[in-house]
Tab-separated table of C-alpha atoms and ligand atoms in Angstrom:
chain	number	residue	atom	x	y	z
Q	1	UNK	CA	3.127	-25.966	-121.706
Q	2	UNK	CA	3.814	-23.817	-118.694
Q	3	UNK	CA	1.069	-21.329	-117.954
Q	4	UNK	CA	2.419	-17.891	-117.000
Q	5	UNK	CA	-0.149	-15.484	-118.406
Q	6	UNK	CA	-3.853	-15.985	-117.832
Q	7	UNK	CA	-6.526	-14.148	-119.743
Q	8	UNK	CA	-9.883	-13.583	-118.088
Q	9	UNK	CA	-13.001	-12.519	-119.958
Q	10	UNK	CA	-15.453	-10.719	-117.679
Q	11	UNK	CA	-14.437	-8.498	-114.756
Q	12	UNK	CA	-17.581	-9.184	-112.696
Q	13	UNK	CA	-18.019	-11.131	-109.457
Q	14	UNK	CA	-16.219	-14.246	-110.684
Q	15	UNK	CA	-13.813	-12.665	-113.198
Q	16	UNK	CA	-12.240	-10.267	-110.722
Q	17	UNK	CA	-12.101	-12.985	-108.058
Q	18	UNK	CA	-10.251	-15.312	-110.438
Q	19	UNK	CA	-7.953	-12.423	-111.419
Q	20	UNK	CA	-7.106	-11.834	-107.754
Q	21	UNK	CA	-6.423	-15.534	-107.095
Q	22	UNK	CA	-4.120	-15.712	-110.144
Q	23	UNK	CA	-2.273	-12.453	-109.402
Q	24	UNK	CA	-1.637	-13.282	-105.746
Q	25	UNK	CA	-0.205	-16.617	-106.934
Q	26	UNK	CA	2.380	-14.822	-109.093
Q	27	UNK	CA	0.726	-15.183	-112.486
Q	28	UNK	CA	0.383	-12.395	-115.037
Q	29	UNK	CA	-3.282	-11.570	-115.680
Q	30	UNK	CA	-5.090	-9.800	-118.494
Q	31	UNK	CA	-8.727	-9.111	-117.540
Q	32	UNK	CA	-11.066	-7.968	-120.306
Q	33	UNK	CA	-14.620	-6.638	-120.104
Q	34	UNK	CA	-16.843	-4.795	-122.561
Q	35	UNK	CA	-16.765	-1.359	-120.912
Q	36	UNK	CA	-13.960	0.512	-119.159
Q	37	UNK	CA	-16.307	1.127	-116.201
Q	38	UNK	CA	-16.681	-2.658	-115.722
Q	39	UNK	CA	-12.894	-3.143	-115.896
Q	40	UNK	CA	-12.333	-0.325	-113.377
Q	41	UNK	CA	-14.987	-1.740	-111.046
Q	42	UNK	CA	-13.359	-5.177	-111.240
Q	43	UNK	CA	-9.918	-3.743	-110.440
Q	44	UNK	CA	-11.350	-1.691	-107.548
Q	45	UNK	CA	-13.007	-4.835	-106.147
Q	46	UNK	CA	-9.667	-6.659	-106.211
Q	47	UNK	CA	-7.945	-3.712	-104.469
Q	48	UNK	CA	-10.630	-3.609	-101.756
Q	49	UNK	CA	-10.420	-7.364	-101.248
Q	50	UNK	CA	-6.615	-7.162	-100.910
Q	51	UNK	CA	-7.041	-4.316	-98.378
Q	52	UNK	CA	-9.191	-6.627	-96.247
Q	53	UNK	CA	-6.426	-9.247	-96.378
Q	54	UNK	CA	-3.895	-6.604	-95.230
Q	55	UNK	CA	-6.178	-5.717	-92.296
Q	56	UNK	CA	-6.308	-9.390	-91.346
Q	57	UNK	CA	-2.474	-9.449	-91.633
Q	58	UNK	CA	-2.626	-12.186	-94.273
Q	59	UNK	CA	-0.662	-10.127	-96.827
Q	60	UNK	CA	1.516	-6.993	-96.702
Q	61	UNK	CA	0.874	-3.697	-98.539
Q	62	UNK	CA	3.815	-4.657	-100.796
Q	63	UNK	CA	2.059	-7.945	-101.674
Q	64	UNK	CA	-1.027	-5.961	-102.627
Q	65	UNK	CA	0.949	-3.606	-104.891
Q	66	UNK	CA	2.726	-6.545	-106.538
Q	67	UNK	CA	-0.558	-8.399	-107.154
Q	68	UNK	CA	-2.267	-5.330	-108.630
Q	69	UNK	CA	0.753	-4.664	-110.843
Q	70	UNK	CA	0.305	-8.141	-112.345
Q	71	UNK	CA	-3.269	-7.417	-113.499
Q	72	UNK	CA	-3.725	-5.593	-116.759
Q	73	UNK	CA	-7.292	-4.437	-117.373
Q	74	UNK	CA	-8.507	-3.877	-120.916
Q	75	UNK	CA	-11.566	-3.575	-123.143
Q	76	UNK	CA	-9.612	-4.910	-126.123
Q	77	UNK	CA	-9.603	-8.674	-126.740
Q	78	UNK	CA	-6.251	-8.272	-128.558
Q	79	UNK	CA	-4.652	-7.808	-125.117
Q	80	UNK	CA	-5.364	-11.523	-124.502
Q	81	UNK	CA	-3.227	-12.672	-127.427
Q	82	UNK	CA	-0.198	-13.743	-125.380
Q	83	UNK	CA	-2.186	-15.751	-122.785
Q	84	UNK	CA	-1.514	-19.487	-122.550
Q	85	UNK	CA	-4.956	-19.965	-120.976
Q	86	UNK	CA	-8.069	-17.797	-121.163
Q	87	UNK	CA	-10.828	-18.331	-118.619
Q	88	UNK	CA	-14.206	-17.109	-119.834
Q	89	UNK	CA	-16.209	-15.690	-116.896
Q	90	UNK	CA	-18.722	-13.488	-118.709
Q	91	UNK	CA	-22.480	-13.305	-118.149
Q	92	UNK	CA	-24.260	-16.701	-118.087
Q	93	UNK	CA	-25.800	-16.708	-121.566
Q	94	UNK	CA	-25.235	-19.470	-124.097
Q	95	UNK	CA	-25.258	-17.335	-127.250
Q	96	UNK	CA	-22.965	-14.747	-125.668
Q	97	UNK	CA	-20.474	-17.390	-124.558
Q	98	UNK	CA	-20.418	-18.953	-128.045
Q	99	UNK	CA	-19.643	-15.540	-129.539
Q	100	UNK	CA	-16.872	-14.844	-127.019
Q	101	UNK	CA	-15.298	-18.296	-127.391
Q	102	UNK	CA	-15.222	-18.104	-131.174
Q	103	UNK	CA	-13.637	-14.665	-130.972
Q	104	UNK	CA	-10.965	-16.009	-128.582
Q	105	UNK	CA	-10.438	-19.117	-130.713
Q	106	UNK	CA	-9.500	-16.966	-133.702
Q	107	UNK	CA	-7.159	-14.790	-131.668
Q	108	UNK	CA	-5.148	-17.112	-129.421
Q	109	UNK	CA	-2.074	-19.158	-130.269
Q	110	UNK	CA	-3.065	-22.624	-131.557
Q	111	UNK	CA	-1.647	-24.343	-128.468
Q	112	UNK	CA	-3.408	-22.025	-125.983
Q	113	UNK	CA	-6.078	-23.469	-123.707
Q	114	UNK	CA	-9.624	-22.193	-123.267
Q	115	UNK	CA	-11.732	-22.649	-120.131
Q	116	UNK	CA	-15.228	-21.578	-119.141
Q	117	UNK	CA	-16.448	-20.819	-115.616
Q	118	UNK	CA	-20.067	-21.522	-116.636
Q	119	UNK	CA	-22.345	-22.912	-113.930
Q	120	UNK	CA	-24.928	-24.507	-116.189
Q	121	UNK	CA	-23.906	-24.716	-119.836
Q	122	UNK	CA	-22.555	-27.994	-121.231
Q	123	UNK	CA	-18.748	-27.963	-121.553
Q	124	UNK	CA	-19.027	-30.496	-124.403
Q	125	UNK	CA	-21.359	-28.129	-126.292
Q	126	UNK	CA	-19.132	-25.087	-125.720
Q	127	UNK	CA	-16.008	-27.033	-126.744
Q	128	UNK	CA	-17.721	-28.018	-129.987
Q	129	UNK	CA	-18.040	-24.404	-131.196
Q	130	UNK	CA	-14.252	-23.937	-131.126
Q	131	UNK	CA	-11.535	-25.363	-133.397
Q	132	UNK	CA	-9.724	-26.633	-130.269
Q	133	UNK	CA	-12.258	-28.866	-128.485
Q	134	UNK	CA	-9.419	-30.998	-127.039
Q	135	UNK	CA	-7.936	-27.849	-125.458
Q	136	UNK	CA	-11.242	-26.741	-123.952
Q	137	UNK	CA	-12.292	-27.421	-120.353
Q	138	UNK	CA	-14.549	-26.196	-117.549
Q	139	UNK	CA	-13.039	-24.463	-114.521
Q	140	UNK	CA	-15.898	-23.903	-112.091
Q	141	UNK	CA	-14.727	-21.601	-109.292
Q	142	UNK	CA	-16.843	-20.804	-106.238
Q	143	UNK	CA	-17.878	-17.405	-104.911
Q	144	UNK	CA	-16.035	-15.580	-103.325
Q	145	UNK	CA	-13.131	-16.968	-105.346
Q	146	UNK	CA	-10.274	-15.716	-103.094
Q	147	UNK	CA	-11.880	-17.468	-100.076
Q	148	UNK	CA	-13.293	-20.677	-101.546
Q	149	UNK	CA	-10.888	-23.608	-101.853
Q	150	UNK	CA	-12.701	-25.673	-104.486
Q	151	UNK	CA	-12.424	-25.699	-108.275
Q	152	UNK	CA	-14.464	-28.240	-110.217
Q	153	UNK	CA	-12.456	-29.207	-113.308
Q	154	UNK	CA	-14.993	-30.326	-115.888
Q	155	UNK	CA	-13.977	-32.479	-118.809
Q	156	UNK	CA	-16.047	-32.249	-121.936
Q	157	UNK	CA	-16.254	-35.371	-124.054
Q	158	UNK	CA	-13.442	-33.963	-126.225
Q	159	UNK	CA	-11.068	-32.628	-123.509
Q	160	UNK	CA	-7.561	-34.133	-123.759
Q	161	UNK	CA	-5.619	-35.609	-120.849
Q	162	UNK	CA	-2.920	-32.948	-121.382
Q	163	UNK	CA	-5.450	-30.111	-121.031
Q	164	UNK	CA	-6.924	-31.712	-117.932
Q	165	UNK	CA	-3.456	-32.127	-116.394
Q	166	UNK	CA	-2.392	-28.527	-117.180
Q	167	UNK	CA	-5.526	-26.990	-115.706
Q	168	UNK	CA	-5.496	-29.257	-112.639
Q	169	UNK	CA	-1.898	-28.199	-112.028
Q	170	UNK	CA	-2.890	-24.548	-112.401
Q	171	UNK	CA	-5.721	-24.867	-109.864
Q	172	UNK	CA	-3.210	-26.283	-107.390
Q	173	UNK	CA	-0.819	-23.394	-108.087
Q	174	UNK	CA	-3.686	-21.051	-107.181
Q	175	UNK	CA	-3.853	-22.746	-103.784
Q	176	UNK	CA	-7.160	-24.405	-104.672
Q	177	UNK	CA	-8.227	-28.023	-104.410
Q	178	UNK	CA	-9.368	-29.316	-107.796
Q	179	UNK	CA	-11.850	-32.142	-108.221
Q	180	UNK	CA	-12.308	-33.925	-111.541
Q	181	UNK	CA	-15.811	-33.985	-112.916
Q	182	UNK	CA	-17.351	-35.347	-116.110
Q	183	UNK	CA	-19.617	-32.973	-117.988
Q	184	UNK	CA	-23.173	-33.287	-116.590
Q	185	UNK	CA	-25.853	-30.769	-115.558
Q	186	UNK	CA	-24.875	-29.077	-112.277
Q	187	UNK	CA	-21.492	-30.844	-112.286
Q	188	UNK	CA	-21.070	-32.252	-108.737
Q	189	UNK	CA	-21.626	-29.588	-106.101
Q	190	UNK	CA	-24.717	-27.839	-107.450
Q	191	UNK	CA	-26.214	-31.174	-108.552
Q	192	UNK	CA	-26.309	-32.229	-104.910
Q	193	UNK	CA	-26.765	-28.833	-103.260
Q	194	UNK	CA	-29.734	-27.420	-105.189
Q	195	UNK	CA	-31.981	-30.526	-104.923
Q	196	UNK	CA	-31.225	-30.483	-101.178
Q	197	UNK	CA	-32.403	-26.866	-101.019
Q	198	UNK	CA	-35.498	-27.825	-103.059
Q	199	UNK	CA	-36.204	-30.637	-100.573
Q	200	UNK	CA	-35.961	-28.130	-97.708
Q	201	UNK	CA	-38.780	-26.168	-99.395
Q	202	UNK	CA	-40.903	-29.358	-99.528
Q	203	UNK	CA	-40.267	-29.945	-95.810
Q	204	UNK	CA	-41.248	-26.324	-95.110
Q	205	UNK	CA	-44.343	-26.506	-97.340
Q	206	UNK	CA	-45.529	-29.712	-95.657
Q	207	UNK	CA	-45.353	-27.968	-92.284
Q	208	UNK	CA	-42.936	-30.563	-90.920
Q	209	UNK	CA	-40.953	-27.817	-89.176
Q	210	UNK	CA	-40.471	-24.053	-89.216
Q	211	UNK	CA	-37.843	-22.466	-91.477
Q	212	UNK	CA	-35.740	-21.645	-88.433
Q	213	UNK	CA	-35.897	-25.230	-87.178
Q	214	UNK	CA	-35.132	-26.727	-90.610
Q	215	UNK	CA	-32.045	-24.510	-90.880
Q	216	UNK	CA	-30.996	-25.182	-87.271
Q	217	UNK	CA	-31.422	-28.912	-87.905
Q	218	UNK	CA	-29.144	-28.932	-90.945
Q	219	UNK	CA	-26.567	-26.662	-89.283
Q	220	UNK	CA	-26.324	-28.575	-86.031
Q	221	UNK	CA	-27.116	-32.051	-87.306
Q	222	UNK	CA	-25.043	-32.000	-90.506
Q	223	UNK	CA	-22.419	-29.434	-89.557
Q	224	UNK	CA	-23.414	-27.163	-92.448
Q	225	UNK	CA	-22.263	-23.555	-91.915
Q	226	UNK	CA	-25.613	-22.196	-93.085
Q	227	UNK	CA	-29.082	-23.769	-93.305
Q	228	UNK	CA	-30.486	-24.637	-96.763
Q	229	UNK	CA	-33.294	-22.044	-96.617
Q	230	UNK	CA	-30.989	-19.220	-95.542
Q	231	UNK	CA	-28.636	-20.334	-98.316
Q	232	UNK	CA	-31.490	-20.215	-100.842
Q	233	UNK	CA	-32.082	-16.589	-99.806
Q	234	UNK	CA	-28.396	-15.860	-100.477
Q	235	UNK	CA	-28.267	-17.615	-103.850
Q	236	UNK	CA	-31.628	-16.206	-104.988
Q	237	UNK	CA	-34.805	-18.301	-105.101
Q	238	UNK	CA	-35.133	-17.567	-108.824
Q	239	UNK	CA	-31.676	-19.043	-109.446
Q	240	UNK	CA	-32.543	-22.162	-107.407
Q	241	UNK	CA	-35.787	-22.591	-109.370
Q	242	UNK	CA	-34.059	-22.121	-112.735
Q	243	UNK	CA	-31.445	-24.742	-111.808
Q	244	UNK	CA	-34.124	-27.287	-110.814
Q	245	UNK	CA	-35.936	-26.636	-114.101
Q	246	UNK	CA	-32.709	-27.372	-116.015
Q	247	UNK	CA	-32.223	-30.671	-114.133
Q	248	UNK	CA	-35.843	-31.683	-114.736
Q	249	UNK	CA	-35.525	-30.938	-118.466
Q	250	UNK	CA	-32.037	-32.438	-118.934
Q	251	UNK	CA	-32.473	-35.639	-116.896
Q	252	UNK	CA	-36.214	-36.067	-117.557
Q	253	UNK	CA	-36.529	-37.434	-114.034
Q	254	UNK	CA	-39.434	-36.256	-111.851
Q	255	UNK	CA	-37.236	-36.372	-108.760
Q	256	UNK	CA	-36.013	-32.935	-109.878
Q	257	UNK	CA	-39.481	-31.320	-109.890
Q	258	UNK	CA	-39.270	-27.870	-108.294
Q	259	UNK	CA	-41.223	-27.501	-105.051
Q	260	UNK	CA	-44.518	-25.600	-105.681
Q	261	UNK	CA	-43.753	-23.338	-102.694
Q	262	UNK	CA	-40.429	-22.349	-104.293
Q	263	UNK	CA	-42.269	-21.543	-107.542
Q	264	UNK	CA	-44.903	-19.541	-105.666
Q	265	UNK	CA	-42.341	-17.487	-103.779
Q	266	UNK	CA	-40.517	-16.669	-107.008
Q	267	UNK	CA	-43.840	-15.656	-108.601
Q	268	UNK	CA	-44.442	-13.349	-105.621
Q	269	UNK	CA	-41.031	-11.705	-106.120
Q	270	UNK	CA	-39.704	-13.071	-102.841
Q	271	UNK	CA	-36.304	-13.903	-104.309
Q	272	UNK	CA	-34.237	-13.706	-101.116
Q	273	UNK	CA	-31.735	-11.163	-99.859
Q	274	UNK	CA	-31.602	-9.285	-103.158
Q	275	UNK	CA	-35.304	-8.329	-102.897
Q	276	UNK	CA	-35.327	-7.907	-99.116
Q	277	UNK	CA	-37.578	-10.910	-98.635
Q	278	UNK	CA	-37.339	-14.612	-99.363
Q	279	UNK	CA	-37.864	-17.349	-96.803
Q	280	UNK	CA	-36.736	-14.727	-94.274
Q	281	UNK	CA	-37.225	-10.938	-94.199
Q	282	UNK	CA	-34.104	-8.726	-94.456
O	1	NAD	N1	-21.751	-15.637	-109.133
O	1	NAD	C1	-21.520	-16.885	-108.759
O	1	NAD	O1	-21.726	-17.268	-107.589
O	1	NAD	C2	-20.952	-17.873	-109.745
O	1	NAD	C3	-20.320	-19.030	-109.249
O	1	NAD	C4	-19.731	-19.908	-110.172
O	1	NAD	C5	-19.799	-19.646	-111.540
O	1	NAD	N2	-20.448	-18.524	-111.991
O	1	NAD	C6	-20.449	-18.276	-113.450
O	1	NAD	O2	-19.458	-17.291	-113.718
O	1	NAD	C7	-19.840	-16.518	-114.867
O	1	NAD	C8	-19.826	-15.045	-114.499
O	1	NAD	O3	-20.735	-14.825	-113.443
O	1	NAD	P1	-20.646	-13.539	-112.507
O	1	NAD	O4	-21.449	-13.862	-111.291
O	1	NAD	O5	-19.223	-13.095	-112.368
O	1	NAD	O6	-21.432	-12.469	-113.407
O	1	NAD	P2	-21.323	-10.857	-113.356
O	1	NAD	O7	-22.596	-10.377	-113.923
O	1	NAD	O8	-20.894	-10.400	-112.012
O	1	NAD	O9	-20.125	-10.535	-114.377
O	1	NAD	C9	-20.186	-10.829	-115.745
O	1	NAD	C10	-19.302	-9.832	-116.479
O	1	NAD	O10	-19.196	-10.237	-117.850
O	1	NAD	C11	-19.117	-9.053	-118.614
O	1	NAD	N3	-19.371	-9.334	-120.040
O	1	NAD	C12	-20.565	-9.485	-120.673
O	1	NAD	N4	-20.366	-9.675	-121.995
O	1	NAD	C13	-19.021	-9.640	-122.192
O	1	NAD	C14	-18.196	-9.751	-123.347
O	1	NAD	N5	-18.706	-9.956	-124.567
O	1	NAD	N6	-16.853	-9.670	-123.186
O	1	NAD	C15	-16.311	-9.462	-121.968
O	1	NAD	N7	-17.048	-9.334	-120.839
O	1	NAD	C16	-18.377	-9.418	-120.956
O	1	NAD	C17	-20.143	-8.146	-117.968
O	1	NAD	O11	-19.937	-6.793	-118.347
O	1	NAD	C18	-19.859	-8.394	-116.478
O	1	NAD	O12	-18.892	-7.511	-115.970
O	1	NAD	C19	-21.196	-17.060	-115.289
O	1	NAD	O13	-20.999	-18.006	-116.309
O	1	NAD	C20	-21.729	-17.729	-114.030
O	1	NAD	O14	-22.643	-18.770	-114.297
O	1	NAD	C21	-21.000	-17.625	-111.120
């Protein structure tokens, strides 16, 4: 099946980024959110992002107009009916995603594919609540979507080879590099990244080095663009802690125990950039 029209549920950070990536690649997009204000905000974010690309001379004003013309915003799920693939990018909440997926399942053509951009919920579990588990897959994009080259393509236990092939092909059409991942907590990137951040908190707590020196060490010694503690401040310390708690519970392995300093900082409300203070002050 050739994918020409993509439905996106959720017009937030990830939804509007995915919409932009699809529209600039020539695909028709229908982006749905619960309130018109959220749809309008998503469309405005895409327009502003395209303006930045014009300033950098990466696209022309005509490219921007053409991309925006390909995105239809709506608050009505019925607008998604003609999509060959719908990517769910709504708020990270299991019960909410189940509700949305079942609604989509009843609406879409039988052969249409369903994907979720979830960061932490099992693709196998989400697939199982639909009547098309073989046509269900994870597409984990990275933020900001228009800039980040990676898409993790996550196969649930039930995902068919045809679904995997179609979605891998789509990611390539979007100019992204797909990697194939089996369903497991944290998939690949966050599974490795977040325990590394947690370890940086242990190193800090043990007084082995200052925060600045830990970050400088990982930047200059491992060629990372940003140190793990500065990255924790960007992600949110609460998010990092919640992810470690999921790994500890799911794998039952004490190597995933969250660092007590990370827990303490979250308890103190030092969540990072969003609260003005985390490891660093902003
Ligand atoms: N932010 C990131 O860095 C990141 C990276 C990768 C994956 N994700 C995942 O992407 C998903 C979306 O995250 P986000 O950061 O874009 O969140 P967000 O809060 O920016 O956007 C979520 C949007 O979903 C909408 N929504 C809620 N219920 C809905 C419904 N029933 N129907 C339609 N829309 C609905 C909300 O109104 C909101 O606009 C989550 O599953 C998250 O785990 C996020």
